[in-house]
Short mmCIF file of C-alpha atoms in Angstrom, two decimals:
data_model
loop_
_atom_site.label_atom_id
_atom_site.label_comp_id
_atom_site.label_asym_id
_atom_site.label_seq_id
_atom_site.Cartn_x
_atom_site.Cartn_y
_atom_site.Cartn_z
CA UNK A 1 142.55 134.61 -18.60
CA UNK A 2 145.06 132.30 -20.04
CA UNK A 3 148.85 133.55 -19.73
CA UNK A 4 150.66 131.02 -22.15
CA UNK A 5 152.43 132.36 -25.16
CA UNK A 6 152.40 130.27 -28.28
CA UNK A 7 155.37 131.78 -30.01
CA UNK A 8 158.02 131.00 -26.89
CA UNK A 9 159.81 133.58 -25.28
CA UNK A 10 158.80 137.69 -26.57
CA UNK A 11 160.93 140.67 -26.22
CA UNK A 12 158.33 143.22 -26.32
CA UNK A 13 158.81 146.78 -26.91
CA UNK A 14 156.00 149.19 -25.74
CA UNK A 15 156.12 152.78 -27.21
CA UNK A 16 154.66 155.66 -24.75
CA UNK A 17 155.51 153.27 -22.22
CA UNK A 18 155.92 156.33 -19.40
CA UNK A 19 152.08 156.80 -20.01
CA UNK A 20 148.90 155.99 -18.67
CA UNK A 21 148.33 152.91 -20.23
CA UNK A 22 152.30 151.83 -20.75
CA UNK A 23 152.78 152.54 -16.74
CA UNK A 24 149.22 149.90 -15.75
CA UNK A 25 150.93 147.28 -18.65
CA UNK A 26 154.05 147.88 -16.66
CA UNK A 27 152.51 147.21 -13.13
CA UNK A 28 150.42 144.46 -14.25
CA UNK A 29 154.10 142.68 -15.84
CA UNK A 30 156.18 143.24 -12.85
CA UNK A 31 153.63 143.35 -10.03
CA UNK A 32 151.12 140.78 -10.91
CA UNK A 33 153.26 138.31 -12.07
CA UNK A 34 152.52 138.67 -15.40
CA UNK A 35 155.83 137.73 -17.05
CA UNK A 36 156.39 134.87 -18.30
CA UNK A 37 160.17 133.47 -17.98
CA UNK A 38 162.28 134.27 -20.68
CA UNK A 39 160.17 137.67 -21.78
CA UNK A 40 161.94 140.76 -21.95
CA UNK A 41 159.95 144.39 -21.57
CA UNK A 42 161.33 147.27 -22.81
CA UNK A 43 158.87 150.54 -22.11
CA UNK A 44 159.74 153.52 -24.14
CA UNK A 45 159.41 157.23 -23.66
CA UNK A 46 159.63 160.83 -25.74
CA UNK A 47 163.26 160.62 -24.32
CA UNK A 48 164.09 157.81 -25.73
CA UNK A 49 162.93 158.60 -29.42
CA UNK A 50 160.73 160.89 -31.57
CA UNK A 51 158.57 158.54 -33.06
CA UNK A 52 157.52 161.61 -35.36
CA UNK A 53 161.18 161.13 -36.86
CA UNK A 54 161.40 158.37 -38.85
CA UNK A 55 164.93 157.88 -38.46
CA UNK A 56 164.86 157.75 -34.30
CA UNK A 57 162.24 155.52 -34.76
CA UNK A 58 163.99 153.02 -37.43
CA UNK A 59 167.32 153.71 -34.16
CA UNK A 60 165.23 152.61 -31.53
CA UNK A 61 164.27 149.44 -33.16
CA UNK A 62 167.33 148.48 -34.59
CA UNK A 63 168.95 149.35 -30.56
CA UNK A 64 166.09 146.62 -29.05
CA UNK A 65 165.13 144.27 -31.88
CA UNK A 66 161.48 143.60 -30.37
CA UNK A 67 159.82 140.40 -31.20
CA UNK A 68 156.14 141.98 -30.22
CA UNK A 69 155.24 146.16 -29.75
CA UNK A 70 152.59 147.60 -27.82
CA UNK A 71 152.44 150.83 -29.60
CA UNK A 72 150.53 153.12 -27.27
CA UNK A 73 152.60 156.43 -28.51
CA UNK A 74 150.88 159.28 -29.55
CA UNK A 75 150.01 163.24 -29.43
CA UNK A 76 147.01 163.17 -27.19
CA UNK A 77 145.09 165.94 -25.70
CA UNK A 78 142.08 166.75 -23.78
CA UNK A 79 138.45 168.27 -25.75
CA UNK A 80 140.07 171.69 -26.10
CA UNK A 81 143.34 171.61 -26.99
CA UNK A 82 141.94 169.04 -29.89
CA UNK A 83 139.61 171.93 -30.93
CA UNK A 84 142.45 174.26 -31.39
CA UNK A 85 145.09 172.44 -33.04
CA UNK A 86 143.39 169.40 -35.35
CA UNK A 87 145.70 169.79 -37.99
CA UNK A 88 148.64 168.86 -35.50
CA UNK A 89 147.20 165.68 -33.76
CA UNK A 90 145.67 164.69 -37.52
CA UNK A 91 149.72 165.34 -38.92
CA UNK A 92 151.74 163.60 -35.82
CA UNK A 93 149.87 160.92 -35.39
CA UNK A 94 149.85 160.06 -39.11
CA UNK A 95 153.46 159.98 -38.70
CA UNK A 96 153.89 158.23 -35.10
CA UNK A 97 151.96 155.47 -36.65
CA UNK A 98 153.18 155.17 -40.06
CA UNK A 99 156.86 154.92 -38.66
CA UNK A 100 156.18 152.30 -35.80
CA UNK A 101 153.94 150.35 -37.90
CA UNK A 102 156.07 150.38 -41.01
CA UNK A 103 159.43 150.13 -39.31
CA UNK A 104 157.51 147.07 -37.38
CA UNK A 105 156.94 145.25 -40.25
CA UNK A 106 160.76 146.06 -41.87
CA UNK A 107 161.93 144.12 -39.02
CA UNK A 108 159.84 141.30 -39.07
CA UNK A 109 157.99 142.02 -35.56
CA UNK A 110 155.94 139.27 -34.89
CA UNK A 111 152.87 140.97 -33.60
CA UNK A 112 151.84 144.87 -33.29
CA UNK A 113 149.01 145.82 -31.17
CA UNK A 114 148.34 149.17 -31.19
CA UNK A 115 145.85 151.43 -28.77
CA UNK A 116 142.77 153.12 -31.04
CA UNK A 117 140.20 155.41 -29.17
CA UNK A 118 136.70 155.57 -28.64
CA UNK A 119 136.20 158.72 -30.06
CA UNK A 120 137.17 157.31 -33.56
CA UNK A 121 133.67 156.29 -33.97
CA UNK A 122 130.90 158.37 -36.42
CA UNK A 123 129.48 160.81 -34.48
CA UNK A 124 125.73 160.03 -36.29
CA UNK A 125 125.67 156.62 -35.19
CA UNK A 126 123.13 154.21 -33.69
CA UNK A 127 124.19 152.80 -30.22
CA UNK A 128 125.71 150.92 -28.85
CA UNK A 129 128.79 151.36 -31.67
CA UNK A 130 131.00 148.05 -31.97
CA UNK A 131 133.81 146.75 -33.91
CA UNK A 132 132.14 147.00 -37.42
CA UNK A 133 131.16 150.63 -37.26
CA UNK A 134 134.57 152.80 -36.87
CA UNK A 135 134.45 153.61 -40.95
CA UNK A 136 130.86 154.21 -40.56
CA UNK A 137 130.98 158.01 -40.99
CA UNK A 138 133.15 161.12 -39.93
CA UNK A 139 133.92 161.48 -36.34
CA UNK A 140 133.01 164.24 -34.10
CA UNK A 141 134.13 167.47 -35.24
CA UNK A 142 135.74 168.65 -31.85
CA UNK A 143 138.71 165.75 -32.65
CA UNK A 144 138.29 164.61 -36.10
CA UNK A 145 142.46 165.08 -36.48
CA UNK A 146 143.40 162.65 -34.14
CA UNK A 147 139.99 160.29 -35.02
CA UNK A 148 140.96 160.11 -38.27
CA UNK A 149 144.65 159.10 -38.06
CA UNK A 150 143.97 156.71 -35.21
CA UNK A 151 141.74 155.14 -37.43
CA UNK A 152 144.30 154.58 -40.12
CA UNK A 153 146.04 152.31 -37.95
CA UNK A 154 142.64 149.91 -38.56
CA UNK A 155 143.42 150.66 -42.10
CA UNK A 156 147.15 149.97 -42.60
CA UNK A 157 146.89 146.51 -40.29
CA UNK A 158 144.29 145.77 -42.74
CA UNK A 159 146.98 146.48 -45.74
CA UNK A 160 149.77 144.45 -43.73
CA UNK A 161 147.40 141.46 -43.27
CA UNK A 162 146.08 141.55 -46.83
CA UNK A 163 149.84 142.37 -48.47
CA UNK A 164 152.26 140.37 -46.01
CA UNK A 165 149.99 138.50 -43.59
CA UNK A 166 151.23 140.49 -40.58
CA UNK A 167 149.34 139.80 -37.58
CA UNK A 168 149.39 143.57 -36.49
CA UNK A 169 145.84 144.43 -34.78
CA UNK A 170 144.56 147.41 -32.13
CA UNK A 171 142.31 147.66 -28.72
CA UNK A 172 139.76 150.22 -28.51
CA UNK A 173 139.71 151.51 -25.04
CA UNK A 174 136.90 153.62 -23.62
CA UNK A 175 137.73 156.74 -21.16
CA UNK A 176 140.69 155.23 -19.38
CA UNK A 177 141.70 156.80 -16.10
CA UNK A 178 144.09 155.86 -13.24
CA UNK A 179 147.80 156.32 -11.46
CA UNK A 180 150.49 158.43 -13.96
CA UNK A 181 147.71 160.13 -16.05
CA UNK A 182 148.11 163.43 -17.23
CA UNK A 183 146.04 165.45 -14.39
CA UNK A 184 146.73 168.95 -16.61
CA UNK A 185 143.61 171.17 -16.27
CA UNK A 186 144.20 172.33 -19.24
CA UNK A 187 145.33 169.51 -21.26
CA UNK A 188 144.41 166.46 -19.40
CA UNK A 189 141.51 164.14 -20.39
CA UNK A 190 137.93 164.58 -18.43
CA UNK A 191 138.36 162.39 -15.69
CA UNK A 192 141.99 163.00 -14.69
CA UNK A 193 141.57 167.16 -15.41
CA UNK A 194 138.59 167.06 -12.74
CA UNK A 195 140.52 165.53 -10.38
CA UNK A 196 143.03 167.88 -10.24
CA UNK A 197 140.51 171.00 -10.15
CA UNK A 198 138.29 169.07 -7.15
CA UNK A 199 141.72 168.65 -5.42
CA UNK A 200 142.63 172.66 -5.71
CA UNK A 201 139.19 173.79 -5.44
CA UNK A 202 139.51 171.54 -1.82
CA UNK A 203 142.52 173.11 -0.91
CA UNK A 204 141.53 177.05 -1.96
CA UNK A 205 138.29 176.64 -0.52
CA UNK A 206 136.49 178.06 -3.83
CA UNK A 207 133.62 176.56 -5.67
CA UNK A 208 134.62 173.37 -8.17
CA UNK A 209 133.81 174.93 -11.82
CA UNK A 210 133.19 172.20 -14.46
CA UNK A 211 133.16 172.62 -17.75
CA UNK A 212 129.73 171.80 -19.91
CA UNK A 213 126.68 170.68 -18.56
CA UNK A 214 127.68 167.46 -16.79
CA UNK A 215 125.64 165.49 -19.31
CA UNK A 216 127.59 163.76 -21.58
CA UNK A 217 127.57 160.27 -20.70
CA UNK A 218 130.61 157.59 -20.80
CA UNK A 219 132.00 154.57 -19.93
CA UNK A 220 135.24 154.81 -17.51
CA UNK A 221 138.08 151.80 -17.73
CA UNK A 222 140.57 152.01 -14.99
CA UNK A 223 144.06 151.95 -16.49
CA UNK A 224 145.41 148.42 -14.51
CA UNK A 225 142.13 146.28 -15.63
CA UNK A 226 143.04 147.95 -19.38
CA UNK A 227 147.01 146.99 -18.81
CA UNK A 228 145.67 143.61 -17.82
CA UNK A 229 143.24 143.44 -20.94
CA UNK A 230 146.11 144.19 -22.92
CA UNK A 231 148.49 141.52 -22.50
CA UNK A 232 145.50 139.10 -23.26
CA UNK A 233 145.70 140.45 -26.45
CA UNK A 234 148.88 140.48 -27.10
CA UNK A 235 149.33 137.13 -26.13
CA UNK A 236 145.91 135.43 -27.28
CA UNK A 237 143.96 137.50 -29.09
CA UNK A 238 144.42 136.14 -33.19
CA UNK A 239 142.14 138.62 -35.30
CA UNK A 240 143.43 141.89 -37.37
CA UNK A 241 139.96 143.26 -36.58
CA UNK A 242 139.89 145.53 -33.57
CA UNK A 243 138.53 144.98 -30.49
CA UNK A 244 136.92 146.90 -27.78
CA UNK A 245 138.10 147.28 -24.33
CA UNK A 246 135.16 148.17 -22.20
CA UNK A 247 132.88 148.09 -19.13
CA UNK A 248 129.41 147.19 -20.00
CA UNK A 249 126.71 149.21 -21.52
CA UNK A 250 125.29 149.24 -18.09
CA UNK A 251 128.07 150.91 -16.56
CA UNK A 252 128.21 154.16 -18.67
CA UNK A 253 127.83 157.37 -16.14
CA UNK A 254 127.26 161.22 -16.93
CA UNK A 255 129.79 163.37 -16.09
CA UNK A 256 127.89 164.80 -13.21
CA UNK A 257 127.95 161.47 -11.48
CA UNK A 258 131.78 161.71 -12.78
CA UNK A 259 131.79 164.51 -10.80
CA UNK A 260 130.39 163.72 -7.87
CA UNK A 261 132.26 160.61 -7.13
CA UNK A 262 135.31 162.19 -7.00
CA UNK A 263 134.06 164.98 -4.93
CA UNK A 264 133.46 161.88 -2.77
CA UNK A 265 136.43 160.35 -2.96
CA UNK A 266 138.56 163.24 -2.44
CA UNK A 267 135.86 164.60 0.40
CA UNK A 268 135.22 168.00 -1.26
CA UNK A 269 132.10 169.35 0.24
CA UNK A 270 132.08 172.82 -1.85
CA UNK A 271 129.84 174.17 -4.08
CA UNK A 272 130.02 172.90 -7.76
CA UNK A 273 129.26 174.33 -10.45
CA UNK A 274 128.52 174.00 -14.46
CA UNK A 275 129.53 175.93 -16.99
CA UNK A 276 127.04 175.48 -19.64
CA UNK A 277 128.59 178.48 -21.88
CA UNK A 278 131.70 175.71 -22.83
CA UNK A 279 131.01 173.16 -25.38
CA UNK A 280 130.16 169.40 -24.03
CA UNK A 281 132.00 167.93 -26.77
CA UNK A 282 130.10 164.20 -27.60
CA UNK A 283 127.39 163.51 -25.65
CA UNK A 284 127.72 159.94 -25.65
CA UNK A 285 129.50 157.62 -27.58
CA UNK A 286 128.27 154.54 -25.73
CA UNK A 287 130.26 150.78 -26.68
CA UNK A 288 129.39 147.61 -26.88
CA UNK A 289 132.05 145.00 -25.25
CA UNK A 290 130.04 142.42 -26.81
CA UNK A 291 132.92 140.74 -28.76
CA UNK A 292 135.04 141.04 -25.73
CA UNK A 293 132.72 139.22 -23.26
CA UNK A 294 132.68 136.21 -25.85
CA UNK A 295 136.35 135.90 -25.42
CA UNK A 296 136.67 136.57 -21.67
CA UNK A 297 132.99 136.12 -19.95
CA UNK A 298 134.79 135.54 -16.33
CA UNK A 299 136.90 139.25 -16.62
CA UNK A 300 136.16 141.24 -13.54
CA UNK A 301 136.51 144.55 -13.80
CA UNK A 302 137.38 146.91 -10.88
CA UNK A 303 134.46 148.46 -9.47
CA UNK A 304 134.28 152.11 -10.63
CA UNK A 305 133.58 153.86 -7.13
CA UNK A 306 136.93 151.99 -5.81
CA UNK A 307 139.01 152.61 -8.77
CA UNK A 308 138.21 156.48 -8.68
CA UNK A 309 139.33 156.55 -4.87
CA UNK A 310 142.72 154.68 -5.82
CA UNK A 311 143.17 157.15 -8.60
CA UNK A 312 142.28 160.13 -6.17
CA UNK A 313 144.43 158.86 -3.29
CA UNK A 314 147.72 158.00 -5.88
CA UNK A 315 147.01 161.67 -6.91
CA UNK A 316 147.24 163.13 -3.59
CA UNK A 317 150.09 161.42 -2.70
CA UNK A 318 152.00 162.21 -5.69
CA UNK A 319 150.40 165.88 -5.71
CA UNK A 320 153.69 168.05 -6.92
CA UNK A 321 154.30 166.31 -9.94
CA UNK A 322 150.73 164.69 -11.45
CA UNK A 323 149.47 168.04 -10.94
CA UNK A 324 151.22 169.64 -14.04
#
């Protein structure tokens, strides 16, 4: 992947930077010798500003005066907290990204490139879903809050293109999973939640319970190949439309394999079992990375097996805090 900036030296501000996503940009800058010489990083957390508030927001930018933003903030949730509380993902999000995105272009920030989701897409759809197909048709209803305000973010870099030619775009990861996610049980998204319950299940010696039927099927992207991904963007990547960040087709699992391969990885040997009275949410939303693959046909991502037993073994090791 080519590294060189064409607009000189970037002080780039990344919002939710004490994430998931903001923690494998983070590696991937200071690690892999991504940073280019004169580039400055700033990564933001909910302690450093409510991006809800307009006015922290409008502080925080004024304090760092970023050239380029990642914007990666926002109120996220696993399947069933989404099902009870639409309304409040649907309202904070509008807000996170109306502020960053507005406040952004006040400033005169260069470039914006802000994280969508998968689950944005139409739930009736015809597969594989790409690029074209987000305003297709309502999302699924188990998360149509947060769907539909991430998708607004398509929507308003559209407006800021057509009404100031800002070059403000957004990445569409699939599941993304690695070191620093949220392992809650309760809260936590599939991947990272079942890691968590393997890993007590393991240590209680009980039976591993999983929600649903272990059916749904979906396509896993480990958090440092995203980070990676990412920066190509940032620095590259020219077009307002999105673009999706993906494995192949090909490499799209069911959550039962899910399952199993951490089982694996974190050498549970109990009895699992599905709970088919809880809802499976989506049963696929399968991706095409298409449009990515004609930009970078050489990227290599990490195999899946592998980055599930680094994800396992940095959860172990950092048991007493990821676990919450």
């Amino acid at each position: 992947m080519a590294t060189e900036t064409k607009a000189g030296p970037m002080r780039v501000l990344v919002t939710g930077g004490s994430g998931l996503v903001g923690k494998a940009i983070e590696h991937v800058v200071q690690q892999e010798v991504a940073k280019l010489e004169g580039e400055e990083w700033i990564f933001l957390s909910s302690k450093d500003a409510d991006l809800v508030d307009i006015g922290q927001t409008r502080a925080v930018f004024e304090k760092y005066r970023p050239t380029h933003v990642i914007h990666l903030a926002a109120k996220v949730g696993g399947l069933y907290l989404h099902m009870r509380e639409n309304l409040h993902f649907l309202r904070d999000n509008i807000k996170i990204n109306d502020n960053v995105l507005q406040t952004a272009h006040e400033m005169g920030v260069t470039k914006v490139v802000s994280c969508l989701s998968s689950c944005i897409f139409p739930d009736k759809t015809t597969y594989p879903i790409d690029e074209t197909m987000i305003h297709n048709g309502p999302p699924h209803d188990s998360n149509f809050g947060y769907s539909h305000a991430k998708r607004m973010i398509d929507v308003q870099n559209r407006a800021y293109f057509q009404q100031y030619g800002r070059r403000y775009t957004a990445v569409i990861p699939t599941n993304v999973f690695g070191p620093y996610d949220n392992f809650s049980i309760d809260n936590g998204h599939v991947l990272s939640a079942l890691v968590n319950k393997t890993y007590k299940a393991k240590k209680e010696g009980t039976p591993l319970t999983v929600c649903g039927s272990g059916g749904p099927r979906r396509q896993f992207i480990y958090s440092l190949d995203l980070g990676r991904l990412i920066l190509w963007v940032l620095r590259e990547y020219e077009e307002i439309d999105p673009i999706i960040l993906s494995v192949g087709e090909e490499d799209e699992i069911s959550i039962k394999e899910a399952v199993d391969m951490i089982a694996k990885a974190l050498d549970f040997t109990g009895k699992i079992n599905f709970d088919t009275t809880l809802s499976d949410g989506q049963m696929k939303k399968t991706a095409s990375n298409a449009k990515l693959r004609r930009y970078l046909p050489e990227f290599t991502f990490t195999p899946l097996k592998e980055a599930m037993k680094m994800t396992c073994d940095w959860f172990v090791e950092n048991y007493d805090t990821a676990r919450q």
